[in-house]
Amino acid sequence: MAELIRVLIADDDPLVRVGLSLVLGAAPEIQIVGEAGDGAEAVELARRLRPDVVLMDVRMPRTDGLAATAELRRDGPAPAIVVLTTFDTDENLLGALRLGANGFLLKDIAPTEILDAVRRAAAGESILAPSVVPRLIGYAVARDPESGGGRGGRASAVLDRLTEREREVAEAVATGRSNAEIGAELHMSVPTVKAYVSRLLDKLGCANRVQVAILVHESRTGK
């Protein structure tokens, strides 16, 4: 029997919350433990209910998803936080990722992809579709006022601390590949990939795989 995944949904649109609850609640291993209508409520419920995954809308009243993500990350790496976004209109996305969000979901994706994303987030993986990784990071970095000032040089210096094998894993993580896909590409077992990823997070001072992807991108572009 699969281990139960406890999910908190934070979105100011009741219809979105209902839709996500219906989709996720249909999976026997997923339990919706709470719903929040704004970021402040999301923080309060997350601290009280201890979910494994929080689906966090960025644009919410009172306290937005960005501030809520920062507040929860001050408590530690749990829970996994997946940002809900329309992507093309959300200029706060990189801020959420830098603050420790584990990835993003487009609000109009297929139900099966939502389920897969929640399962991957609960397993400690990032939620980045390989087809949109370059566009996501390029879009976000171009709009982040802190992306300049020699950050690319610092990123390269940090990545230079890695062994050749660790660098290969970091490059694969930056494409949004899952642990299984990285293992197949680099001829490693999934447990070995997980061990390398954990080592990368520690060496690079990253909260999650998304931040590794951003660091790799910055080292390439020199931004």
PDB file of C-alpha atoms in Angstrom:
ATOM      1  CA  MET A   1       0.000   0.000   0.000  1.00  0.00           C
ATOM      2  CA  ALA A   2       1.342   3.435  -1.005  1.00  0.00           C
ATOM      3  CA  GLU A   3       2.212   5.831   1.792  1.00  0.00           C
ATOM      4  CA  LEU A   4      -0.448   8.492   2.326  1.00  0.00           C
ATOM      5  CA  ILE A   5       0.375  11.938   0.899  1.00  0.00           C
ATOM      6  CA  ARG A   6      -1.222  14.774   2.858  1.00  0.00           C
ATOM      7  CA  VAL A   7      -1.992  17.857   0.745  1.00  0.00           C
ATOM      8  CA  LEU A   8      -2.969  21.434   1.606  1.00  0.00           C
ATOM      9  CA  ILE A   9      -4.499  23.590  -1.151  1.00  0.00           C
ATOM     10  CA  ALA A  10      -4.024  27.382  -0.981  1.00  0.00           C
ATOM     11  CA  ASP A  11      -5.901  29.454  -3.575  1.00  0.00           C
ATOM     12  CA  ASP A  12      -8.257  32.405  -3.262  1.00  0.00           C
ATOM     13  CA  ASP A  13     -10.561  31.020  -5.978  1.00  0.00           C
ATOM     14  CA  PRO A  14     -13.061  28.549  -4.440  1.00  0.00           C
ATOM     15  CA  LEU A  15     -13.643  26.912  -7.817  1.00  0.00           C
ATOM     16  CA  VAL A  16      -9.920  26.171  -8.201  1.00  0.00           C
ATOM     17  CA  ARG A  17      -9.819  24.684  -4.712  1.00  0.00           C
ATOM     18  CA  VAL A  18     -12.848  22.499  -5.446  1.00  0.00           C
ATOM     19  CA  GLY A  19     -11.399  21.339  -8.761  1.00  0.00           C
ATOM     20  CA  LEU A  20      -8.036  20.425  -7.239  1.00  0.00           C
ATOM     21  CA  SER A  21      -9.739  18.668  -4.332  1.00  0.00           C
ATOM     22  CA  LEU A  22     -11.821  16.556  -6.704  1.00  0.00           C
ATOM     23  CA  VAL A  23      -8.841  15.601  -8.846  1.00  0.00           C
ATOM     24  CA  LEU A  24      -6.472  14.818  -5.971  1.00  0.00           C
ATOM     25  CA  GLY A  25      -9.115  13.272  -3.721  1.00  0.00           C
ATOM     26  CA  ALA A  26      -9.789  10.625  -6.368  1.00  0.00           C
ATOM     27  CA  ALA A  27      -6.347   9.099  -5.752  1.00  0.00           C
ATOM     28  CA  PRO A  28      -6.415   6.613  -2.866  1.00  0.00           C
ATOM     29  CA  GLU A  29      -2.945   7.598  -1.609  1.00  0.00           C
ATOM     30  CA  ILE A  30      -3.700  11.345  -1.459  1.00  0.00           C
ATOM     31  CA  GLN A  31      -5.583  13.031   1.373  1.00  0.00           C
ATOM     32  CA  ILE A  32      -6.688  16.683   1.254  1.00  0.00           C
ATOM     33  CA  VAL A  33      -6.085  17.861   4.813  1.00  0.00           C
ATOM     34  CA  GLY A  34      -7.106  21.485   4.378  1.00  0.00           C
ATOM     35  CA  GLU A  35      -7.897  24.429   2.114  1.00  0.00           C
ATOM     36  CA  ALA A  36      -6.763  28.050   2.514  1.00  0.00           C
ATOM     37  CA  GLY A  37      -8.062  31.182   0.827  1.00  0.00           C
ATOM     38  CA  ASP A  38      -4.951  33.310   1.355  1.00  0.00           C
ATOM     39  CA  GLY A  39      -1.291  33.037   2.272  1.00  0.00           C
ATOM     40  CA  ALA A  40      -1.699  33.815   5.963  1.00  0.00           C
ATOM     41  CA  GLU A  41      -4.257  31.035   6.344  1.00  0.00           C
ATOM     42  CA  ALA A  42      -2.004  28.710   4.349  1.00  0.00           C
ATOM     43  CA  VAL A  43       0.887  29.299   6.773  1.00  0.00           C
ATOM     44  CA  GLU A  44      -1.343  28.773   9.797  1.00  0.00           C
ATOM     45  CA  LEU A  45      -2.865  25.569   8.417  1.00  0.00           C
ATOM     46  CA  ALA A  46       0.489  24.199   7.222  1.00  0.00           C
ATOM     47  CA  ARG A  47       1.993  24.656  10.680  1.00  0.00           C
ATOM     48  CA  ARG A  48      -1.011  23.085  12.366  1.00  0.00           C
ATOM     49  CA  LEU A  49      -1.814  20.261   9.943  1.00  0.00           C
ATOM     50  CA  ARG A  50       1.743  19.350   8.820  1.00  0.00           C
ATOM     51  CA  PRO A  51       0.933  18.424   5.183  1.00  0.00           C
ATOM     52  CA  ASP A  52       3.485  16.734   2.946  1.00  0.00           C
ATOM     53  CA  VAL A  53       2.707  19.029  -0.005  1.00  0.00           C
ATOM     54  CA  VAL A  54       1.250  22.542  -0.260  1.00  0.00           C
ATOM     55  CA  LEU A  55      -0.229  23.695  -3.580  1.00  0.00           C
ATOM     56  CA  MET A  56       0.301  27.458  -3.312  1.00  0.00           C
ATOM     57  CA  ASP A  57      -1.265  30.099  -5.539  1.00  0.00           C
ATOM     58  CA  VAL A  58       0.991  33.139  -5.937  1.00  0.00           C
ATOM     59  CA  ARG A  59      -1.634  35.857  -6.211  1.00  0.00           C
ATOM     60  CA  MET A  60      -3.790  35.838  -3.067  1.00  0.00           C
ATOM     61  CA  PRO A  61      -5.197  38.581  -0.808  1.00  0.00           C
ATOM     62  CA  ARG A  62      -3.869  39.583   2.618  1.00  0.00           C
ATOM     63  CA  THR A  63      -0.669  37.532   2.342  1.00  0.00           C
ATOM     64  CA  ASP A  64       0.378  36.337  -1.118  1.00  0.00           C
ATOM     65  CA  GLY A  65       1.942  33.003  -1.967  1.00  0.00           C
ATOM     66  CA  LEU A  66       5.425  34.491  -2.164  1.00  0.00           C
ATOM     67  CA  ALA A  67       5.352  35.760   1.409  1.00  0.00           C
ATOM     68  CA  ALA A  68       3.704  32.544   2.596  1.00  0.00           C
ATOM     69  CA  THR A  69       6.427  30.449   0.941  1.00  0.00           C
ATOM     70  CA  ALA A  70       9.144  32.528   2.608  1.00  0.00           C
ATOM     71  CA  GLU A  71       7.440  32.191   5.981  1.00  0.00           C
ATOM     72  CA  LEU A  72       7.112  28.413   5.720  1.00  0.00           C
ATOM     73  CA  ARG A  73      10.701  28.018   4.539  1.00  0.00           C
ATOM     74  CA  ARG A  74      11.873  29.792   7.671  1.00  0.00           C
ATOM     75  CA  ASP A  75      10.481  26.755   9.494  1.00  0.00           C
ATOM     76  CA  GLY A  76      12.558  24.323   7.409  1.00  0.00           C
ATOM     77  CA  PRO A  77      12.497  22.312   4.170  1.00  0.00           C
ATOM     78  CA  ALA A  78       9.090  20.712   4.807  1.00  0.00           C
ATOM     79  CA  PRO A  79       6.476  20.729   3.458  1.00  0.00           C
ATOM     80  CA  ALA A  80       7.113  20.580  -0.279  1.00  0.00           C
ATOM     81  CA  ILE A  81       5.640  23.727  -1.843  1.00  0.00           C
ATOM     82  CA  VAL A  82       4.364  23.684  -5.415  1.00  0.00           C
ATOM     83  CA  VAL A  83       3.431  27.074  -6.873  1.00  0.00           C
ATOM     84  CA  LEU A  84       0.224  27.374  -8.876  1.00  0.00           C
ATOM     85  CA  THR A  85       0.677  29.797 -11.750  1.00  0.00           C
ATOM     86  CA  THR A  86      -0.617  30.941 -15.117  1.00  0.00           C
ATOM     87  CA  PHE A  87       3.103  31.337 -16.038  1.00  0.00           C
ATOM     88  CA  ASP A  88       2.843  33.935 -18.791  1.00  0.00           C
ATOM     89  CA  THR A  89       1.463  36.603 -16.472  1.00  0.00           C
ATOM     90  CA  ASP A  90       3.218  35.778 -13.218  1.00  0.00           C
ATOM     91  CA  GLU A  91       6.372  37.822 -12.694  1.00  0.00           C
ATOM     92  CA  ASN A  92       6.736  36.598  -9.104  1.00  0.00           C
ATOM     93  CA  LEU A  93       7.588  33.046 -10.120  1.00  0.00           C
ATOM     94  CA  LEU A  94      11.363  33.228  -9.716  1.00  0.00           C
ATOM     95  CA  GLY A  95      10.919  34.824  -6.303  1.00  0.00           C
ATOM     96  CA  ALA A  96       8.922  31.816  -5.154  1.00  0.00           C
ATOM     97  CA  LEU A  97      11.503  29.398  -6.549  1.00  0.00           C
ATOM     98  CA  ARG A  98      14.411  31.242  -4.951  1.00  0.00           C
ATOM     99  CA  LEU A  99      12.578  31.238  -1.639  1.00  0.00           C
ATOM    100  CA  GLY A 100      12.383  27.456  -1.714  1.00  0.00           C
ATOM    101  CA  ALA A 101       9.295  26.428  -3.668  1.00  0.00           C
ATOM    102  CA  ASN A 102       9.802  22.955  -5.133  1.00  0.00           C
ATOM    103  CA  GLY A 103       8.419  23.832  -8.529  1.00  0.00           C
ATOM    104  CA  PHE A 104       5.350  25.026 -10.347  1.00  0.00           C
ATOM    105  CA  LEU A 105       2.109  23.793 -11.872  1.00  0.00           C
ATOM    106  CA  LEU A 106       0.158  25.466 -14.619  1.00  0.00           C
ATOM    107  CA  LYS A 107      -3.447  25.785 -13.512  1.00  0.00           C
ATOM    108  CA  ASP A 108      -4.770  24.350 -16.783  1.00  0.00           C
ATOM    109  CA  ILE A 109      -2.708  21.147 -16.872  1.00  0.00           C
ATOM    110  CA  ALA A 110      -4.300  17.721 -17.169  1.00  0.00           C
ATOM    111  CA  PRO A 111      -5.508  15.964 -13.982  1.00  0.00           C
ATOM    112  CA  THR A 112      -3.010  13.131 -14.469  1.00  0.00           C
ATOM    113  CA  GLU A 113      -0.161  15.671 -14.490  1.00  0.00           C
ATOM    114  CA  ILE A 114      -1.415  17.237 -11.261  1.00  0.00           C
ATOM    115  CA  LEU A 115      -1.431  13.841  -9.583  1.00  0.00           C
ATOM    116  CA  ASP A 116       2.048  13.039 -10.882  1.00  0.00           C
ATOM    117  CA  ALA A 117       3.363  16.418  -9.722  1.00  0.00           C
ATOM    118  CA  VAL A 118       2.050  15.940  -6.180  1.00  0.00           C
ATOM    119  CA  ARG A 119       3.554  12.463  -5.983  1.00  0.00           C
ATOM    120  CA  ARG A 120       6.924  13.730  -7.240  1.00  0.00           C
ATOM    121  CA  ALA A 121       6.900  16.675  -4.836  1.00  0.00           C
ATOM    122  CA  ALA A 122       6.156  14.334  -1.929  1.00  0.00           C
ATOM    123  CA  ALA A 123       9.120  12.189  -3.036  1.00  0.00           C
ATOM    124  CA  GLY A 124      11.429  15.213  -2.909  1.00  0.00           C
ATOM    125  CA  GLU A 125      11.642  15.868  -6.637  1.00  0.00           C
ATOM    126  CA  SER A 126      11.276  19.220  -8.393  1.00  0.00           C
ATOM    127  CA  ILE A 127       8.261  19.953 -10.518  1.00  0.00           C
ATOM    128  CA  LEU A 128       9.814  21.277 -13.719  1.00  0.00           C
ATOM    129  CA  ALA A 129       8.720  20.106 -17.135  1.00  0.00           C
ATOM    130  CA  PRO A 130      11.843  19.653 -19.315  1.00  0.00           C
ATOM    131  CA  SER A 131      10.131  21.326 -22.299  1.00  0.00           C
ATOM    132  CA  VAL A 132       9.647  24.607 -20.437  1.00  0.00           C
ATOM    133  CA  VAL A 133      12.769  24.745 -18.244  1.00  0.00           C
ATOM    134  CA  PRO A 134      14.730  27.133 -20.530  1.00  0.00           C
ATOM    135  CA  ARG A 135      11.713  29.384 -20.988  1.00  0.00           C
ATOM    136  CA  LEU A 136      10.833  29.332 -17.289  1.00  0.00           C
ATOM    137  CA  ILE A 137      14.273  30.236 -16.018  1.00  0.00           C
ATOM    138  CA  GLY A 138      15.035  32.677 -18.833  1.00  0.00           C
ATOM    139  CA  TYR A 139      11.713  34.460 -18.325  1.00  0.00           C
ATOM    140  CA  ALA A 140      12.155  34.647 -14.583  1.00  0.00           C
ATOM    141  CA  VAL A 141      15.841  35.618 -14.458  1.00  0.00           C
ATOM    142  CA  ALA A 142      15.293  38.405 -16.996  1.00  0.00           C
ATOM    143  CA  ARG A 143      12.733  39.943 -14.643  1.00  0.00           C
ATOM    144  CA  ASP A 144      14.573  39.413 -11.370  1.00  0.00           C
ATOM    145  CA  PRO A 145      16.322  42.611 -10.271  1.00  0.00           C
ATOM    146  CA  GLU A 146      18.829  40.578  -8.281  1.00  0.00           C
ATOM    147  CA  SER A 147      19.948  38.449 -11.213  1.00  0.00           C
ATOM    148  CA  GLY A 148      22.799  40.763 -12.185  1.00  0.00           C
ATOM    149  CA  GLY A 149      25.882  41.924 -10.339  1.00  0.00           C
ATOM    150  CA  GLY A 150      28.169  39.050 -11.252  1.00  0.00           C
ATOM    151  CA  ARG A 151      25.836  36.352 -10.042  1.00  0.00           C
ATOM    152  CA  GLY A 152      26.851  34.073 -12.923  1.00  0.00           C
ATOM    153  CA  GLY A 153      30.493  34.215 -11.828  1.00  0.00           C
ATOM    154  CA  ARG A 154      29.551  33.310  -8.298  1.00  0.00           C
ATOM    155  CA  ALA A 155      27.390  30.456  -9.601  1.00  0.00           C
ATOM    156  CA  SER A 156      30.306  29.097 -11.639  1.00  0.00           C
ATOM    157  CA  ALA A 157      32.601  29.302  -8.622  1.00  0.00           C
ATOM    158  CA  VAL A 158      30.114  27.360  -6.508  1.00  0.00           C
ATOM    159  CA  LEU A 159      29.660  24.685  -9.190  1.00  0.00           C
ATOM    160  CA  ASP A 160      33.444  24.327  -9.489  1.00  0.00           C
ATOM    161  CA  ARG A 161      33.387  22.724  -6.032  1.00  0.00           C
ATOM    162  CA  LEU A 162      31.596  19.698  -7.477  1.00  0.00           C
ATOM    163  CA  THR A 163      33.206  16.514  -8.699  1.00  0.00           C
ATOM    164  CA  GLU A 164      32.764  15.632 -12.360  1.00  0.00           C
ATOM    165  CA  ARG A 165      29.994  13.148 -11.528  1.00  0.00           C
ATOM    166  CA  GLU A 166      28.225  15.627  -9.260  1.00  0.00           C
ATOM    167  CA  ARG A 167      28.367  18.211 -12.046  1.00  0.00           C
ATOM    168  CA  GLU A 168      26.769  15.717 -14.445  1.00  0.00           C
ATOM    169  CA  VAL A 169      23.940  15.115 -11.987  1.00  0.00           C
ATOM    170  CA  ALA A 170      23.513  18.870 -11.454  1.00  0.00           C
ATOM    171  CA  GLU A 171      23.269  19.438 -15.207  1.00  0.00           C
ATOM    172  CA  ALA A 172      20.640  16.679 -15.456  1.00  0.00           C
ATOM    173  CA  VAL A 173      18.671  18.102 -12.525  1.00  0.00           C
ATOM    174  CA  ALA A 174      18.674  21.478 -14.304  1.00  0.00           C
ATOM    175  CA  THR A 175      16.768  19.955 -17.236  1.00  0.00           C
ATOM    176  CA  GLY A 176      13.881  18.960 -14.947  1.00  0.00           C
ATOM    177  CA  ARG A 177      14.458  15.230 -15.316  1.00  0.00           C
ATOM    178  CA  SER A 178      13.126  12.880 -12.648  1.00  0.00           C
ATOM    179  CA  ASN A 179      15.419  10.656 -10.577  1.00  0.00           C
ATOM    180  CA  ALA A 180      14.505   7.674 -12.751  1.00  0.00           C
ATOM    181  CA  GLU A 181      15.297   9.597 -15.951  1.00  0.00           C
ATOM    182  CA  ILE A 182      18.633  10.826 -14.555  1.00  0.00           C
ATOM    183  CA  GLY A 183      19.489   7.277 -13.505  1.00  0.00           C
ATOM    184  CA  ALA A 184      18.780   5.937 -16.973  1.00  0.00           C
ATOM    185  CA  GLU A 185      20.816   8.670 -18.650  1.00  0.00           C
ATOM    186  CA  LEU A 186      23.827   8.411 -16.328  1.00  0.00           C
ATOM    187  CA  HIS A 187      23.608   4.647 -15.713  1.00  0.00           C
ATOM    188  CA  MET A 188      22.930   5.003 -11.993  1.00  0.00           C
ATOM    189  CA  SER A 189      20.356   3.430  -9.695  1.00  0.00           C
ATOM    190  CA  VAL A 190      17.557   5.664  -8.393  1.00  0.00           C
ATOM    191  CA  PRO A 191      18.839   5.423  -4.777  1.00  0.00           C
ATOM    192  CA  THR A 192      22.291   6.517  -6.018  1.00  0.00           C
ATOM    193  CA  VAL A 193      20.752   9.474  -7.847  1.00  0.00           C
ATOM    194  CA  LYS A 194      18.888  10.458  -4.680  1.00  0.00           C
ATOM    195  CA  ALA A 195      22.135  10.314  -2.710  1.00  0.00           C
ATOM    196  CA  TYR A 196      23.887  12.533  -5.277  1.00  0.00           C
ATOM    197  CA  VAL A 197      21.032  15.037  -5.273  1.00  0.00           C
ATOM    198  CA  SER A 198      21.125  15.254  -1.479  1.00  0.00           C
ATOM    199  CA  ARG A 199      24.872  15.847  -1.645  1.00  0.00           C
ATOM    200  CA  LEU A 200      24.368  18.546  -4.294  1.00  0.00           C
ATOM    201  CA  LEU A 201      21.824  20.409  -2.188  1.00  0.00           C
ATOM    202  CA  ASP A 202      24.229  20.391   0.747  1.00  0.00           C
ATOM    203  CA  LYS A 203      27.307  21.439  -1.266  1.00  0.00           C
ATOM    204  CA  LEU A 204      25.530  24.162  -3.221  1.00  0.00           C
ATOM    205  CA  GLY A 205      23.520  25.499  -0.317  1.00  0.00           C
ATOM    206  CA  CYS A 206      20.267  24.985  -2.225  1.00  0.00           C
ATOM    207  CA  ALA A 207      16.902  24.323  -0.609  1.00  0.00           C
ATOM    208  CA  ASN A 208      15.678  22.179  -3.507  1.00  0.00           C
ATOM    209  CA  ARG A 209      16.304  21.031  -7.068  1.00  0.00           C
ATOM    210  CA  VAL A 210      14.752  24.130  -8.607  1.00  0.00           C
ATOM    211  CA  GLN A 211      17.450  26.283  -7.042  1.00  0.00           C
ATOM    212  CA  VAL A 212      20.066  23.910  -8.479  1.00  0.00           C
ATOM    213  CA  ALA A 213      18.532  24.472 -11.928  1.00  0.00           C
ATOM    214  CA  ILE A 214      18.691  28.239 -11.497  1.00  0.00           C
ATOM    215  CA  LEU A 215      22.314  28.062 -10.336  1.00  0.00           C
ATOM    216  CA  VAL A 216      23.305  25.972 -13.364  1.00  0.00           C
ATOM    217  CA  HIS A 217      21.488  28.395 -15.667  1.00  0.00           C
ATOM    218  CA  GLU A 218      23.247  31.402 -14.147  1.00  0.00           C
ATOM    219  CA  SER A 219      26.656  29.750 -14.526  1.00  0.00           C
ATOM    220  CA  ARG A 220      25.961  29.261 -18.239  1.00  0.00           C
ATOM    221  CA  THR A 221      24.655  32.740 -18.975  1.00  0.00           C
ATOM    222  CA  GLY A 222      27.014  34.709 -16.747  1.00  0.00           C
ATOM    223  CA  LYS A 223      24.086  36.654 -15.280  1.00  0.00           C
TER     224      LYS A 223
END
